[in-house]
Amino acid sequence: MQRYETQRRKAYILRLTIVQLSMTLCGMLAAYWVDDVEGMSSVFKGALVALLPHAFFIKRMGVMRAGRPSQAAMRLFRAEAGKFGLTVALFVAVFVAAPPSNPTFFFYAYVAVVLTHWLTPWLMPKNVNA
C-alpha cells in the first residue's frame, strides 16, 4: 500500500511541476510580446519566487519517499514554516537586489504558479500506470 501511495505522489508532483513550468514559459512568452525582455525577466522572477519554496516544501516534507505517518504532522509544520520563511526572504531579495522592471508581470506570474495547486483534481492520476 505504501509503495502505491509513493508512486501516486511522485506522478502528481511530476505533473504539477510540468504544469507550473509550462505556465511560466507561456507567461514569459506573453510578457516578451508585450514588454520585451524586461517583462520576461519579471515573469521569470515571479515564477522563481513561487517555485523555489514549493520545491523546498516537497523536499522537506519527504513527499517523494515513504515515511512514518506518526511524524507527518511535525514534518508538515516544519516544511510549511520553512516555505513561508523562504518565500518572504525571496520577495525581499528580489525587491532589494534585483527589482522587477514590471511588478504587474511579477505578481501575475507568482499568483499563477501558486494557484496551479487548484488543478490538483485533474492532475492526480487515477492509477499508477497513468
mmCIF file with all atom_site columns, C-alpha atoms in Angstrom:
data_model
loop_
_atom_site.group_PDB
_atom_site.id
_atom_site.type_symbol
_atom_site.label_atom_id
_atom_site.label_alt_id
_atom_site.label_comp_id
_atom_site.label_asym_id
_atom_site.label_entity_id
_atom_site.label_seq_id
_atom_site.pdbx_PDB_ins_code
_atom_site.Cartn_x
_atom_site.Cartn_y
_atom_site.Cartn_z
_atom_site.occupancy
_atom_site.B_iso_or_equiv
_atom_site.pdbx_formal_charge
_atom_site.auth_seq_id
_atom_site.auth_comp_id
_atom_site.auth_asym_id
_atom_site.auth_atom_id
_atom_site.pdbx_PDB_model_num
ATOM 1   C CA . MET A 1 1   ? 0.000  0.000  0.000   1.00 0.00 ? 1   MET A CA 1
ATOM 2   C CA . GLN A 1 2   ? 2.781  2.434  0.911   1.00 0.00 ? 2   GLN A CA 1
ATOM 3   C CA . ARG A 1 3   ? 4.541  1.877  -2.401  1.00 0.00 ? 3   ARG A CA 1
ATOM 4   C CA . TYR A 1 4   ? 1.376  2.687  -4.363  1.00 0.00 ? 4   TYR A CA 1
ATOM 5   C CA . GLU A 1 5   ? 0.903  5.978  -2.485  1.00 0.00 ? 5   GLU A CA 1
ATOM 6   C CA . THR A 1 6   ? 4.526  6.966  -3.033  1.00 0.00 ? 6   THR A CA 1
ATOM 7   C CA . GLN A 1 7   ? 4.238  6.306  -6.772  1.00 0.00 ? 7   GLN A CA 1
ATOM 8   C CA . ARG A 1 8   ? 0.996  8.249  -6.904  1.00 0.00 ? 8   ARG A CA 1
ATOM 9   C CA . ARG A 1 9   ? 2.572  11.243 -5.138  1.00 0.00 ? 9   ARG A CA 1
ATOM 10  C CA . LYS A 1 10  ? 5.584  11.167 -7.457  1.00 0.00 ? 10  LYS A CA 1
ATOM 11  C CA . ALA A 1 11  ? 3.302  11.180 -10.504 1.00 0.00 ? 11  ALA A CA 1
ATOM 12  C CA . TYR A 1 12  ? 1.335  14.109 -9.096  1.00 0.00 ? 12  TYR A CA 1
ATOM 13  C CA . ILE A 1 13  ? 4.457  16.145 -8.316  1.00 0.00 ? 13  ILE A CA 1
ATOM 14  C CA . LEU A 1 14  ? 5.856  15.496 -11.775 1.00 0.00 ? 14  LEU A CA 1
ATOM 15  C CA . ARG A 1 15  ? 2.612  16.606 -13.422 1.00 0.00 ? 15  ARG A CA 1
ATOM 16  C CA . LEU A 1 16  ? 2.320  19.669 -11.207 1.00 0.00 ? 16  LEU A CA 1
ATOM 17  C CA . THR A 1 17  ? 5.901  20.668 -11.981 1.00 0.00 ? 17  THR A CA 1
ATOM 18  C CA . ILE A 1 18  ? 5.278  20.321 -15.715 1.00 0.00 ? 18  ILE A CA 1
ATOM 19  C CA . VAL A 1 19  ? 2.162  22.495 -15.466 1.00 0.00 ? 19  VAL A CA 1
ATOM 20  C CA . GLN A 1 20  ? 3.974  25.117 -13.396 1.00 0.00 ? 20  GLN A CA 1
ATOM 21  C CA . LEU A 1 21  ? 6.890  25.277 -15.805 1.00 0.00 ? 21  LEU A CA 1
ATOM 22  C CA . SER A 1 22  ? 4.501  25.430 -18.770 1.00 0.00 ? 22  SER A CA 1
ATOM 23  C CA . MET A 1 23  ? 2.646  28.329 -17.174 1.00 0.00 ? 23  MET A CA 1
ATOM 24  C CA . THR A 1 24  ? 5.949  30.072 -16.560 1.00 0.00 ? 24  THR A CA 1
ATOM 25  C CA . LEU A 1 25  ? 7.005  29.615 -20.183 1.00 0.00 ? 25  LEU A CA 1
ATOM 26  C CA . CYS A 1 26  ? 3.644  30.848 -21.507 1.00 0.00 ? 26  CYS A CA 1
ATOM 27  C CA . GLY A 1 27  ? 3.819  33.845 -19.188 1.00 0.00 ? 27  GLY A CA 1
ATOM 28  C CA . MET A 1 28  ? 7.327  34.644 -20.340 1.00 0.00 ? 28  MET A CA 1
ATOM 29  C CA . LEU A 1 29  ? 6.293  34.458 -23.988 1.00 0.00 ? 29  LEU A CA 1
ATOM 30  C CA . ALA A 1 30  ? 3.284  36.711 -23.375 1.00 0.00 ? 30  ALA A CA 1
ATOM 31  C CA . ALA A 1 31  ? 5.427  39.179 -21.427 1.00 0.00 ? 31  ALA A CA 1
ATOM 32  C CA . TYR A 1 32  ? 8.009  39.204 -24.218 1.00 0.00 ? 32  TYR A CA 1
ATOM 33  C CA . TRP A 1 33  ? 5.277  40.030 -26.697 1.00 0.00 ? 33  TRP A CA 1
ATOM 34  C CA . VAL A 1 34  ? 4.026  42.932 -24.545 1.00 0.00 ? 34  VAL A CA 1
ATOM 35  C CA . ASP A 1 35  ? 7.134  44.259 -22.792 1.00 0.00 ? 35  ASP A CA 1
ATOM 36  C CA . ASP A 1 36  ? 10.172 42.642 -24.426 1.00 0.00 ? 36  ASP A CA 1
ATOM 37  C CA . VAL A 1 37  ? 12.987 41.181 -22.284 1.00 0.00 ? 37  VAL A CA 1
ATOM 38  C CA . GLU A 1 38  ? 12.206 43.257 -19.184 1.00 0.00 ? 38  GLU A CA 1
ATOM 39  C CA . GLY A 1 39  ? 8.734  41.711 -18.965 1.00 0.00 ? 39  GLY A CA 1
ATOM 40  C CA . MET A 1 40  ? 10.171 38.244 -19.444 1.00 0.00 ? 40  MET A CA 1
ATOM 41  C CA . SER A 1 41  ? 12.609 38.723 -16.589 1.00 0.00 ? 41  SER A CA 1
ATOM 42  C CA . SER A 1 42  ? 9.793  39.956 -14.329 1.00 0.00 ? 42  SER A CA 1
ATOM 43  C CA . VAL A 1 43  ? 7.730  36.850 -15.077 1.00 0.00 ? 43  VAL A CA 1
ATOM 44  C CA . PHE A 1 44  ? 10.751 34.638 -14.523 1.00 0.00 ? 44  PHE A CA 1
ATOM 45  C CA . LYS A 1 45  ? 11.489 36.239 -11.146 1.00 0.00 ? 45  LYS A CA 1
ATOM 46  C CA . GLY A 1 46  ? 7.864  35.907 -10.064 1.00 0.00 ? 46  GLY A CA 1
ATOM 47  C CA . ALA A 1 47  ? 7.727  32.259 -11.056 1.00 0.00 ? 47  ALA A CA 1
ATOM 48  C CA . LEU A 1 48  ? 11.040 31.570 -9.337  1.00 0.00 ? 48  LEU A CA 1
ATOM 49  C CA . VAL A 1 49  ? 9.785  33.116 -6.090  1.00 0.00 ? 49  VAL A CA 1
ATOM 50  C CA . ALA A 1 50  ? 6.873  30.664 -6.250  1.00 0.00 ? 50  ALA A CA 1
ATOM 51  C CA . LEU A 1 51  ? 8.748  27.581 -7.481  1.00 0.00 ? 51  LEU A CA 1
ATOM 52  C CA . LEU A 1 52  ? 11.722 27.559 -5.113  1.00 0.00 ? 52  LEU A CA 1
ATOM 53  C CA . PRO A 1 53  ? 9.684  27.457 -1.878  1.00 0.00 ? 53  PRO A CA 1
ATOM 54  C CA . HIS A 1 54  ? 7.453  24.800 -3.440  1.00 0.00 ? 54  HIS A CA 1
ATOM 55  C CA . ALA A 1 55  ? 10.486 22.636 -4.203  1.00 0.00 ? 55  ALA A CA 1
ATOM 56  C CA . PHE A 1 56  ? 11.779 23.238 -0.669  1.00 0.00 ? 56  PHE A CA 1
ATOM 57  C CA . PHE A 1 57  ? 8.420  22.134 0.742   1.00 0.00 ? 57  PHE A CA 1
ATOM 58  C CA . ILE A 1 58  ? 8.426  18.910 -1.290  1.00 0.00 ? 58  ILE A CA 1
ATOM 59  C CA . LYS A 1 59  ? 11.975 18.088 -0.231  1.00 0.00 ? 59  LYS A CA 1
ATOM 60  C CA . ARG A 1 60  ? 11.418 18.960 3.430   1.00 0.00 ? 60  ARG A CA 1
ATOM 61  C CA . MET A 1 61  ? 8.074  17.191 3.658   1.00 0.00 ? 61  MET A CA 1
ATOM 62  C CA . GLY A 1 62  ? 9.514  13.987 2.256   1.00 0.00 ? 62  GLY A CA 1
ATOM 63  C CA . VAL A 1 63  ? 6.667  13.585 -0.202  1.00 0.00 ? 63  VAL A CA 1
ATOM 64  C CA . MET A 1 64  ? 8.814  11.663 -2.655  1.00 0.00 ? 64  MET A CA 1
ATOM 65  C CA . ARG A 1 65  ? 9.620  8.854  -0.239  1.00 0.00 ? 65  ARG A CA 1
ATOM 66  C CA . ALA A 1 66  ? 7.638  6.638  2.054   1.00 0.00 ? 66  ALA A CA 1
ATOM 67  C CA . GLY A 1 67  ? 7.816  7.561  5.697   1.00 0.00 ? 67  GLY A CA 1
ATOM 68  C CA . ARG A 1 68  ? 6.228  7.032  9.055   1.00 0.00 ? 68  ARG A CA 1
ATOM 69  C CA . PRO A 1 69  ? 2.808  8.654  9.303   1.00 0.00 ? 69  PRO A CA 1
ATOM 70  C CA . SER A 1 70  ? 3.321  9.343  13.013  1.00 0.00 ? 70  SER A CA 1
ATOM 71  C CA . GLN A 1 71  ? 5.702  12.206 12.234  1.00 0.00 ? 71  GLN A CA 1
ATOM 72  C CA . ALA A 1 72  ? 3.703  13.622 9.333   1.00 0.00 ? 72  ALA A CA 1
ATOM 73  C CA . ALA A 1 73  ? 2.174  16.489 11.305  1.00 0.00 ? 73  ALA A CA 1
ATOM 74  C CA . MET A 1 74  ? 5.539  17.700 12.574  1.00 0.00 ? 74  MET A CA 1
ATOM 75  C CA . ARG A 1 75  ? 7.108  17.422 9.118   1.00 0.00 ? 75  ARG A CA 1
ATOM 76  C CA . LEU A 1 76  ? 4.171  19.363 7.659   1.00 0.00 ? 76  LEU A CA 1
ATOM 77  C CA . PHE A 1 77  ? 4.555  22.138 10.223  1.00 0.00 ? 77  PHE A CA 1
ATOM 78  C CA . ARG A 1 78  ? 8.298  22.448 9.676   1.00 0.00 ? 78  ARG A CA 1
ATOM 79  C CA . ALA A 1 79  ? 8.019  22.300 5.897   1.00 0.00 ? 79  ALA A CA 1
ATOM 80  C CA . GLU A 1 80  ? 5.272  24.916 5.798   1.00 0.00 ? 80  GLU A CA 1
ATOM 81  C CA . ALA A 1 81  ? 7.144  27.242 8.164   1.00 0.00 ? 81  ALA A CA 1
ATOM 82  C CA . GLY A 1 82  ? 10.288 26.889 6.056   1.00 0.00 ? 82  GLY A CA 1
ATOM 83  C CA . LYS A 1 83  ? 8.337  27.503 2.870   1.00 0.00 ? 83  LYS A CA 1
ATOM 84  C CA . PHE A 1 84  ? 6.828  30.670 4.311   1.00 0.00 ? 84  PHE A CA 1
ATOM 85  C CA . GLY A 1 85  ? 10.196 31.932 5.520   1.00 0.00 ? 85  GLY A CA 1
ATOM 86  C CA . LEU A 1 86  ? 11.843 31.191 2.196   1.00 0.00 ? 86  LEU A CA 1
ATOM 87  C CA . THR A 1 87  ? 9.033  32.972 0.328   1.00 0.00 ? 87  THR A CA 1
ATOM 88  C CA . VAL A 1 88  ? 9.449  36.098 2.453   1.00 0.00 ? 88  VAL A CA 1
ATOM 89  C CA . ALA A 1 89  ? 13.225 36.011 2.024   1.00 0.00 ? 89  ALA A CA 1
ATOM 90  C CA . LEU A 1 90  ? 12.931 35.629 -1.746  1.00 0.00 ? 90  LEU A CA 1
ATOM 91  C CA . PHE A 1 91  ? 10.456 38.518 -2.000  1.00 0.00 ? 91  PHE A CA 1
ATOM 92  C CA . VAL A 1 92  ? 12.829 40.728 -0.030  1.00 0.00 ? 92  VAL A CA 1
ATOM 93  C CA . ALA A 1 93  ? 15.832 39.599 -2.078  1.00 0.00 ? 93  ALA A CA 1
ATOM 94  C CA . VAL A 1 94  ? 14.081 40.234 -5.383  1.00 0.00 ? 94  VAL A CA 1
ATOM 95  C CA . PHE A 1 95  ? 12.803 43.675 -4.476  1.00 0.00 ? 95  PHE A CA 1
ATOM 96  C CA . VAL A 1 96  ? 16.074 44.797 -2.858  1.00 0.00 ? 96  VAL A CA 1
ATOM 97  C CA . ALA A 1 97  ? 18.730 43.208 -5.075  1.00 0.00 ? 97  ALA A CA 1
ATOM 98  C CA . ALA A 1 98  ? 17.053 42.934 -8.477  1.00 0.00 ? 98  ALA A CA 1
ATOM 99  C CA . PRO A 1 99  ? 13.708 44.739 -8.622  1.00 0.00 ? 99  PRO A CA 1
ATOM 100 C CA . PRO A 1 100 ? 11.447 43.575 -11.429 1.00 0.00 ? 100 PRO A CA 1
ATOM 101 C CA . SER A 1 101 ? 11.005 46.093 -14.208 1.00 0.00 ? 101 SER A CA 1
ATOM 102 C CA . ASN A 1 102 ? 7.288  45.319 -14.354 1.00 0.00 ? 102 ASN A CA 1
ATOM 103 C CA . PRO A 1 103 ? 5.803  44.418 -10.947 1.00 0.00 ? 103 PRO A CA 1
ATOM 104 C CA . THR A 1 104 ? 2.484  43.535 -12.567 1.00 0.00 ? 104 THR A CA 1
ATOM 105 C CA . PHE A 1 105 ? 4.049  40.691 -14.537 1.00 0.00 ? 105 PHE A CA 1
ATOM 106 C CA . PHE A 1 106 ? 5.997  39.638 -11.457 1.00 0.00 ? 106 PHE A CA 1
ATOM 107 C CA . PHE A 1 107 ? 2.883  39.275 -9.295  1.00 0.00 ? 107 PHE A CA 1
ATOM 108 C CA . TYR A 1 108 ? 0.786  37.721 -12.077 1.00 0.00 ? 108 TYR A CA 1
ATOM 109 C CA . ALA A 1 109 ? 3.423  35.035 -12.561 1.00 0.00 ? 109 ALA A CA 1
ATOM 110 C CA . TYR A 1 110 ? 3.739  34.440 -8.824  1.00 0.00 ? 110 TYR A CA 1
ATOM 111 C CA . VAL A 1 111 ? -0.018 34.075 -8.345  1.00 0.00 ? 111 VAL A CA 1
ATOM 112 C CA . ALA A 1 112 ? -0.445 31.907 -11.455 1.00 0.00 ? 112 ALA A CA 1
ATOM 113 C CA . VAL A 1 113 ? 2.219  29.445 -10.343 1.00 0.00 ? 113 VAL A CA 1
ATOM 114 C CA . VAL A 1 114 ? 0.931  29.315 -6.765  1.00 0.00 ? 114 VAL A CA 1
ATOM 115 C CA . LEU A 1 115 ? -2.662 28.751 -7.893  1.00 0.00 ? 115 LEU A CA 1
ATOM 116 C CA . THR A 1 116 ? -1.775 25.736 -10.016 1.00 0.00 ? 116 THR A CA 1
ATOM 117 C CA . HIS A 1 117 ? -2.447 23.680 -6.888  1.00 0.00 ? 117 HIS A CA 1
ATOM 118 C CA . TRP A 1 118 ? -6.132 24.221 -7.626  1.00 0.00 ? 118 TRP A CA 1
ATOM 119 C CA . LEU A 1 119 ? -5.627 21.915 -10.587 1.00 0.00 ? 119 LEU A CA 1
ATOM 120 C CA . THR A 1 120 ? -4.991 19.051 -8.180  1.00 0.00 ? 120 THR A CA 1
ATOM 121 C CA . PRO A 1 121 ? -8.140 17.038 -9.016  1.00 0.00 ? 121 PRO A CA 1
ATOM 122 C CA . TRP A 1 122 ? -7.230 16.968 -12.704 1.00 0.00 ? 122 TRP A CA 1
ATOM 123 C CA . LEU A 1 123 ? -3.541 16.262 -12.130 1.00 0.00 ? 123 LEU A CA 1
ATOM 124 C CA . MET A 1 124 ? -3.942 13.285 -9.797  1.00 0.00 ? 124 MET A CA 1
ATOM 125 C CA . PRO A 1 125 ? -3.523 10.036 -11.639 1.00 0.00 ? 125 PRO A CA 1
ATOM 126 C CA . LYS A 1 126 ? -6.406 7.595  -11.321 1.00 0.00 ? 126 LYS A CA 1
ATOM 127 C CA . ASN A 1 127 ? -3.996 4.681  -11.228 1.00 0.00 ? 127 ASN A CA 1
ATOM 128 C CA . VAL A 1 128 ? -0.245 4.159  -11.017 1.00 0.00 ? 128 VAL A CA 1
ATOM 129 C CA . ASN A 1 129 ? 0.165  3.407  -14.724 1.00 0.00 ? 129 ASN A CA 1
ATOM 130 C CA . ALA A 1 130 ? -1.368 6.745  -15.774 1.00 0.00 ? 130 ALA A CA 1
#
